[in-house]
Short mmCIF file of C-alpha atoms in Angstrom, two decimals:
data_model
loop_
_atom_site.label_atom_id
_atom_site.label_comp_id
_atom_site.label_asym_id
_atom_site.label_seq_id
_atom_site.Cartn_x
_atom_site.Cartn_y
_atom_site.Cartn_z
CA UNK A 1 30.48 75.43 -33.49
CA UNK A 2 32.65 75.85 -30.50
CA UNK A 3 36.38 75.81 -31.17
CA UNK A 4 39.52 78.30 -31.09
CA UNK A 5 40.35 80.76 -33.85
CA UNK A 6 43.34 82.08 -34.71
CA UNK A 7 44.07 84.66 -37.69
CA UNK A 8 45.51 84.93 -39.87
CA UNK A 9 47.04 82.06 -41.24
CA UNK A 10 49.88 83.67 -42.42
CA UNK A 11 51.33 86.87 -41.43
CA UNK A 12 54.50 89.05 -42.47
CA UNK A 13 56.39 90.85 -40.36
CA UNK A 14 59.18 93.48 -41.36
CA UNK A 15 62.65 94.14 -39.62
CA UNK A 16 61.27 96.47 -36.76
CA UNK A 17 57.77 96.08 -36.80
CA UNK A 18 55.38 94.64 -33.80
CA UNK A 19 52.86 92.50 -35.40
CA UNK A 20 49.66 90.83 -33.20
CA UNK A 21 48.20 87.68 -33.47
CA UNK A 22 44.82 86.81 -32.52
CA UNK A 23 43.27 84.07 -30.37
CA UNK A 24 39.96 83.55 -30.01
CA UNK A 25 37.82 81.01 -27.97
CA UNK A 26 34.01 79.90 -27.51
CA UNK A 27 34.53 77.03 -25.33
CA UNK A 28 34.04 79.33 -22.22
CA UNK A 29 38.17 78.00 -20.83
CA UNK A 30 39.60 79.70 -18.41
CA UNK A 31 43.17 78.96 -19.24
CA UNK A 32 44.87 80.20 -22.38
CA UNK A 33 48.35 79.26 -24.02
CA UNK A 34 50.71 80.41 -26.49
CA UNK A 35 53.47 78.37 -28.10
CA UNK A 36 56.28 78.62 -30.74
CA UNK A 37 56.75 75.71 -33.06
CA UNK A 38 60.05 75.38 -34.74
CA UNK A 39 60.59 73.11 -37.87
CA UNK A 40 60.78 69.98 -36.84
CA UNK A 41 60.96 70.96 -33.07
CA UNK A 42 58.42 70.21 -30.24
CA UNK A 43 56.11 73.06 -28.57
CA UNK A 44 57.99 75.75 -26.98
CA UNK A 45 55.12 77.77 -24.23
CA UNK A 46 55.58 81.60 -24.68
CA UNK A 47 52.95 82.81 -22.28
CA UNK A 48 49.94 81.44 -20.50
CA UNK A 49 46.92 82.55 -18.50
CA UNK A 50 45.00 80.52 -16.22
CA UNK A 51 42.34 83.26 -15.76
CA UNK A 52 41.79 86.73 -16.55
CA UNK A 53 43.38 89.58 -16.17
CA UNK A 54 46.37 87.23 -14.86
CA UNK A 55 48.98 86.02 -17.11
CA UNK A 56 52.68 84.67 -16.73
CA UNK A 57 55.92 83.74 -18.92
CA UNK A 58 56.80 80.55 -20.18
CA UNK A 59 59.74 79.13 -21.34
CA UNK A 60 60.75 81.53 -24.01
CA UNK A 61 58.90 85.01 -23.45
CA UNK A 62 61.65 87.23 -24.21
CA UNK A 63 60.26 89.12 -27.36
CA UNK A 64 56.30 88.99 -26.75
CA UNK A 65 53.98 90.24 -24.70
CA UNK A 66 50.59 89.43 -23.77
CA UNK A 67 46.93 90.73 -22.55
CA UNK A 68 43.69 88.91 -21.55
CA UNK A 69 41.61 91.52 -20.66
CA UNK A 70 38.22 89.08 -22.11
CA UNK A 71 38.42 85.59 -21.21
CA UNK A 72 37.85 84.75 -24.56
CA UNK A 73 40.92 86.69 -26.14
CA UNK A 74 44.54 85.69 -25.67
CA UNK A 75 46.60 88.12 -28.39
CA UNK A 76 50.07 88.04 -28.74
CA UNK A 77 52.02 90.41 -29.63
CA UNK A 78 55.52 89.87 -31.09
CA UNK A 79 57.74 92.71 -30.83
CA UNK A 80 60.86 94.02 -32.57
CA UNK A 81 62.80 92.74 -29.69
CA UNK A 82 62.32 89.10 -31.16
CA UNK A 83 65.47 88.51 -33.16
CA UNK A 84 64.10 85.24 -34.39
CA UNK A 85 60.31 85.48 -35.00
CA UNK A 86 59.60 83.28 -37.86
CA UNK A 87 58.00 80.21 -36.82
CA UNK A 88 54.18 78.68 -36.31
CA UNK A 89 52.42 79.65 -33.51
CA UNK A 90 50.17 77.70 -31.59
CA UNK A 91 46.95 79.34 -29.45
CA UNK A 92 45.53 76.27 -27.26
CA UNK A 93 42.94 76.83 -23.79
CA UNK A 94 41.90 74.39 -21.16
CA UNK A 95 38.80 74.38 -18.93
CA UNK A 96 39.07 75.29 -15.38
CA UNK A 97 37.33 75.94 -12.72
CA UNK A 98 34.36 73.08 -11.49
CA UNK A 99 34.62 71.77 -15.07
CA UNK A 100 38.52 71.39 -14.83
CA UNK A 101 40.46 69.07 -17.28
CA UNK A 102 44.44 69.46 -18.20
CA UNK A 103 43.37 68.73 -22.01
CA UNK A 104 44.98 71.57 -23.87
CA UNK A 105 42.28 72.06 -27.34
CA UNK A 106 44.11 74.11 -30.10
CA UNK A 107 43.63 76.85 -32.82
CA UNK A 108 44.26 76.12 -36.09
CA UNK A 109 48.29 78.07 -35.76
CA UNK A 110 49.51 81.42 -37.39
CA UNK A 111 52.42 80.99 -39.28
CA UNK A 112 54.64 84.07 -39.14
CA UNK A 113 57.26 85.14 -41.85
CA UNK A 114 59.70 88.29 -41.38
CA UNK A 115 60.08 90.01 -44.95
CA UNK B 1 61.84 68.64 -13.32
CA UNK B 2 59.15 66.62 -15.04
CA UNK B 3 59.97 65.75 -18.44
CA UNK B 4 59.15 63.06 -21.88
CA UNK B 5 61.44 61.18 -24.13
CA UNK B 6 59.91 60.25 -26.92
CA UNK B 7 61.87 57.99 -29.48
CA UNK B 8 63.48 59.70 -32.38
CA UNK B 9 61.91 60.05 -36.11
CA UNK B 10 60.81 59.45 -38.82
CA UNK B 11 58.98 56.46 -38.53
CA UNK B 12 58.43 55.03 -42.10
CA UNK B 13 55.96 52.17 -42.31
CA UNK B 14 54.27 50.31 -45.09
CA UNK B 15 50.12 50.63 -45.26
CA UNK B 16 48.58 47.89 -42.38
CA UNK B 17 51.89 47.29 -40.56
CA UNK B 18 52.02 47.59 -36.58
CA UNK B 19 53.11 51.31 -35.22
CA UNK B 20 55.35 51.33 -32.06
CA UNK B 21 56.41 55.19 -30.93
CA UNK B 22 57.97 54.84 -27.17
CA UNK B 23 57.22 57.75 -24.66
CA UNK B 24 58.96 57.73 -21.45
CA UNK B 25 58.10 60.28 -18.56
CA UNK B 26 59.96 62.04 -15.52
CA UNK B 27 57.81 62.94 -13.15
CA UNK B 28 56.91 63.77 -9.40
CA UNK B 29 53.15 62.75 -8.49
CA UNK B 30 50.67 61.36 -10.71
CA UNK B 31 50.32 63.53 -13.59
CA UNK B 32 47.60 63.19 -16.50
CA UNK B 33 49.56 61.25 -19.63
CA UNK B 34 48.44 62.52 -23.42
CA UNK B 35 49.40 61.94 -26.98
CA UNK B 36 48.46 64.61 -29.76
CA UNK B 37 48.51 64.69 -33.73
CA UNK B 38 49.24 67.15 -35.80
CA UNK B 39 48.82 67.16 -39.34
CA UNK B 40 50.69 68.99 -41.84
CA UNK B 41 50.02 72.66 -41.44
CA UNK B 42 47.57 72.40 -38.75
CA UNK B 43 47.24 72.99 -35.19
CA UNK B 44 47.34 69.50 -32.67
CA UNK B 45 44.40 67.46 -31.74
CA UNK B 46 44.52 65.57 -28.95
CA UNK B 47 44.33 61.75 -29.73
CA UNK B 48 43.62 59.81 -26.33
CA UNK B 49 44.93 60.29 -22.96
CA UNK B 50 44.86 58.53 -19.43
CA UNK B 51 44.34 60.17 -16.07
CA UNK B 52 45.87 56.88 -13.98
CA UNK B 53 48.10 54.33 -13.62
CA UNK B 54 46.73 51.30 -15.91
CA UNK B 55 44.62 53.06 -17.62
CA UNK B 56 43.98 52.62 -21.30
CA UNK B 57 43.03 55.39 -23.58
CA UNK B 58 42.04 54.26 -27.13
CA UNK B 59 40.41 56.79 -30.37
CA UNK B 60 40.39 55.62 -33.93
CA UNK B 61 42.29 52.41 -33.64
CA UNK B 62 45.42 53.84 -31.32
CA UNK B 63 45.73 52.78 -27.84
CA UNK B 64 48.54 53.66 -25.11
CA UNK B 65 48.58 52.31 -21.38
CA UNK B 66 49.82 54.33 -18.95
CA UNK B 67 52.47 52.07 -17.22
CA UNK B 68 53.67 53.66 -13.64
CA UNK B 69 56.56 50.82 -13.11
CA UNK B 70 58.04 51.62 -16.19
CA UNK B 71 57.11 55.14 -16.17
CA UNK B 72 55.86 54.80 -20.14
CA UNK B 73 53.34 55.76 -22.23
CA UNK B 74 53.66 54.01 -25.82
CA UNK B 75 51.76 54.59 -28.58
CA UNK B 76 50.19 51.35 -30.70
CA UNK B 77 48.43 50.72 -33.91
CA UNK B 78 47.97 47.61 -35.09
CA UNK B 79 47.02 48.71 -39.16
CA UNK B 80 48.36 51.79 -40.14
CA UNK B 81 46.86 53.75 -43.13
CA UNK B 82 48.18 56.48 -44.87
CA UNK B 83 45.58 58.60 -43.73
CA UNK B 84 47.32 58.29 -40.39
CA UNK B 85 50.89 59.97 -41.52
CA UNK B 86 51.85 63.14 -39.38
CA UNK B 87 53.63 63.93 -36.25
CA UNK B 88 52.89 62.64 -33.33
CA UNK B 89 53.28 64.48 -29.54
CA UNK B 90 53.53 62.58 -25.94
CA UNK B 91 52.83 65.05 -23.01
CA UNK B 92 52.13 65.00 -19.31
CA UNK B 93 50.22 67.35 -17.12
CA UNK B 94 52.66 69.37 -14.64
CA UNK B 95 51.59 71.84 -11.99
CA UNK B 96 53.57 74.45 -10.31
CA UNK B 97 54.27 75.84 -6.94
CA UNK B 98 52.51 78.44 -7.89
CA UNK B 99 49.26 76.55 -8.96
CA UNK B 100 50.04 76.75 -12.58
CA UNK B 101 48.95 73.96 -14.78
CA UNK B 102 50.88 73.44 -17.61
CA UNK B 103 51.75 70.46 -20.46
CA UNK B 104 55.17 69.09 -21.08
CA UNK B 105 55.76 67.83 -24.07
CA UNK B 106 57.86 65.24 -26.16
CA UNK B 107 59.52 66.80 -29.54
CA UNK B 108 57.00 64.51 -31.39
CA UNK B 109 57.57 61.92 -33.75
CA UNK B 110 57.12 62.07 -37.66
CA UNK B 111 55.80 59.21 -38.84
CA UNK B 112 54.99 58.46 -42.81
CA UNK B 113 53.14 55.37 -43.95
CA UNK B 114 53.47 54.54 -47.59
CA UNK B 115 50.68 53.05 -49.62
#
């Protein structure tokens, strides 16, 4: 089945610590997304990537970083710099290229917890 | 900048009643119009979207109409179930000057239908 995986489902994160989350897709899409979903809040876009090896900030990337070295692996990595980390995060991609669409398809979400 | 109003929640409705969430858009162009469930504790799906001005995109019994004089997007049901309870996202396609495609999105309305 194609779809987008994200893991793990939950994840704990202590004061200090950098802790990854994974994002991975079979759909062969070009562009990758990450956003930040606050309790009964809309999408906030962290970091996106419309191809690899090229990635830029969104709206709130103070706090994360990014790679996309594969094109089908978007992690993210969020960092002891992020005062504020727990929330669910959302992994999404969109074709590109001569099959291009602006439907965003998403993972399943990572819900992060600081200890 | 582009942006979507979407009208507040929650939406409570009894089982079979008619759903009405309003989306409203800001935008330059003629960007791609969306709307996307979530369900509790799961990532978004996208529900229907429309590319053009008057065109209808319908799944599963909800229809919107993308409306260019009004600059609107609504969301309709005409029999809601219970089954169809969760939040509910209006977006737009957006591009920037540097090529980037991105979504912007409403804050989503909740919407709960009782039996």
């Amino acid at each position: 089945d194609g779809g987008i995986t994200q893991s793990p489902k939950y994840l704990f994160r202590k004061e200090g610590q950098n802790v990854t989350l994974s994002c991975e897709q079979n759909l062969n899409h070009d562009a990758m997304y990450w956003y930040r979903q606050d309790p009964g809040q809309g999408l906030r876009l962290i970091y996106y990537s419309q191809i690899v090896n090229d990635f830029q900030k969104g709206d709130i990337a103070e706090g994360y970083s990014v790679s996309r070295e594969k094109k089908e692996s978007f992690p993210l990595t969020v960092t002891s710099a992020q005062k504020n980390p727990t929330a669910f995060y959302l992994c999404a991609s969109r074709m590109g290229g001569t099959g291009f669409s602006e439907t965003q398809y998403f993972g399943p979400g990572t819900r992060l917890l600081v200890l | 900048g582009n942006s979507v109003t979407q009208m507040e929640g929650p939406v409570t409705l009894s089982e079979e009643a008619f759903l009405t969430i309003n989306c409203t858009y800001t935008a330059t162009g003629y960007p791609s119009l969306f709307w996307y469930v979530q369900y509790p504790g799961e990532g978004l799906q996208l529900l229907l979207k429309a590319t053009k001005a008057d065109d209808k995109g319908s799944n599963k019994g909800f229809e919107a109409t993308y409306r260019k004089e009004t600059t609107s997007f609504h969301l309709e049901k005409g029999s809601v179930q219970v089954s169809d309870s969760a939040v509910y996202f209006c977006a737009l396609s957006s591009i920037n000057a540097g090529n980037n495609r991105k979504l912007i999105w409403g804050l989503g309305t909740s919407l709960a239908v009782n039996p």
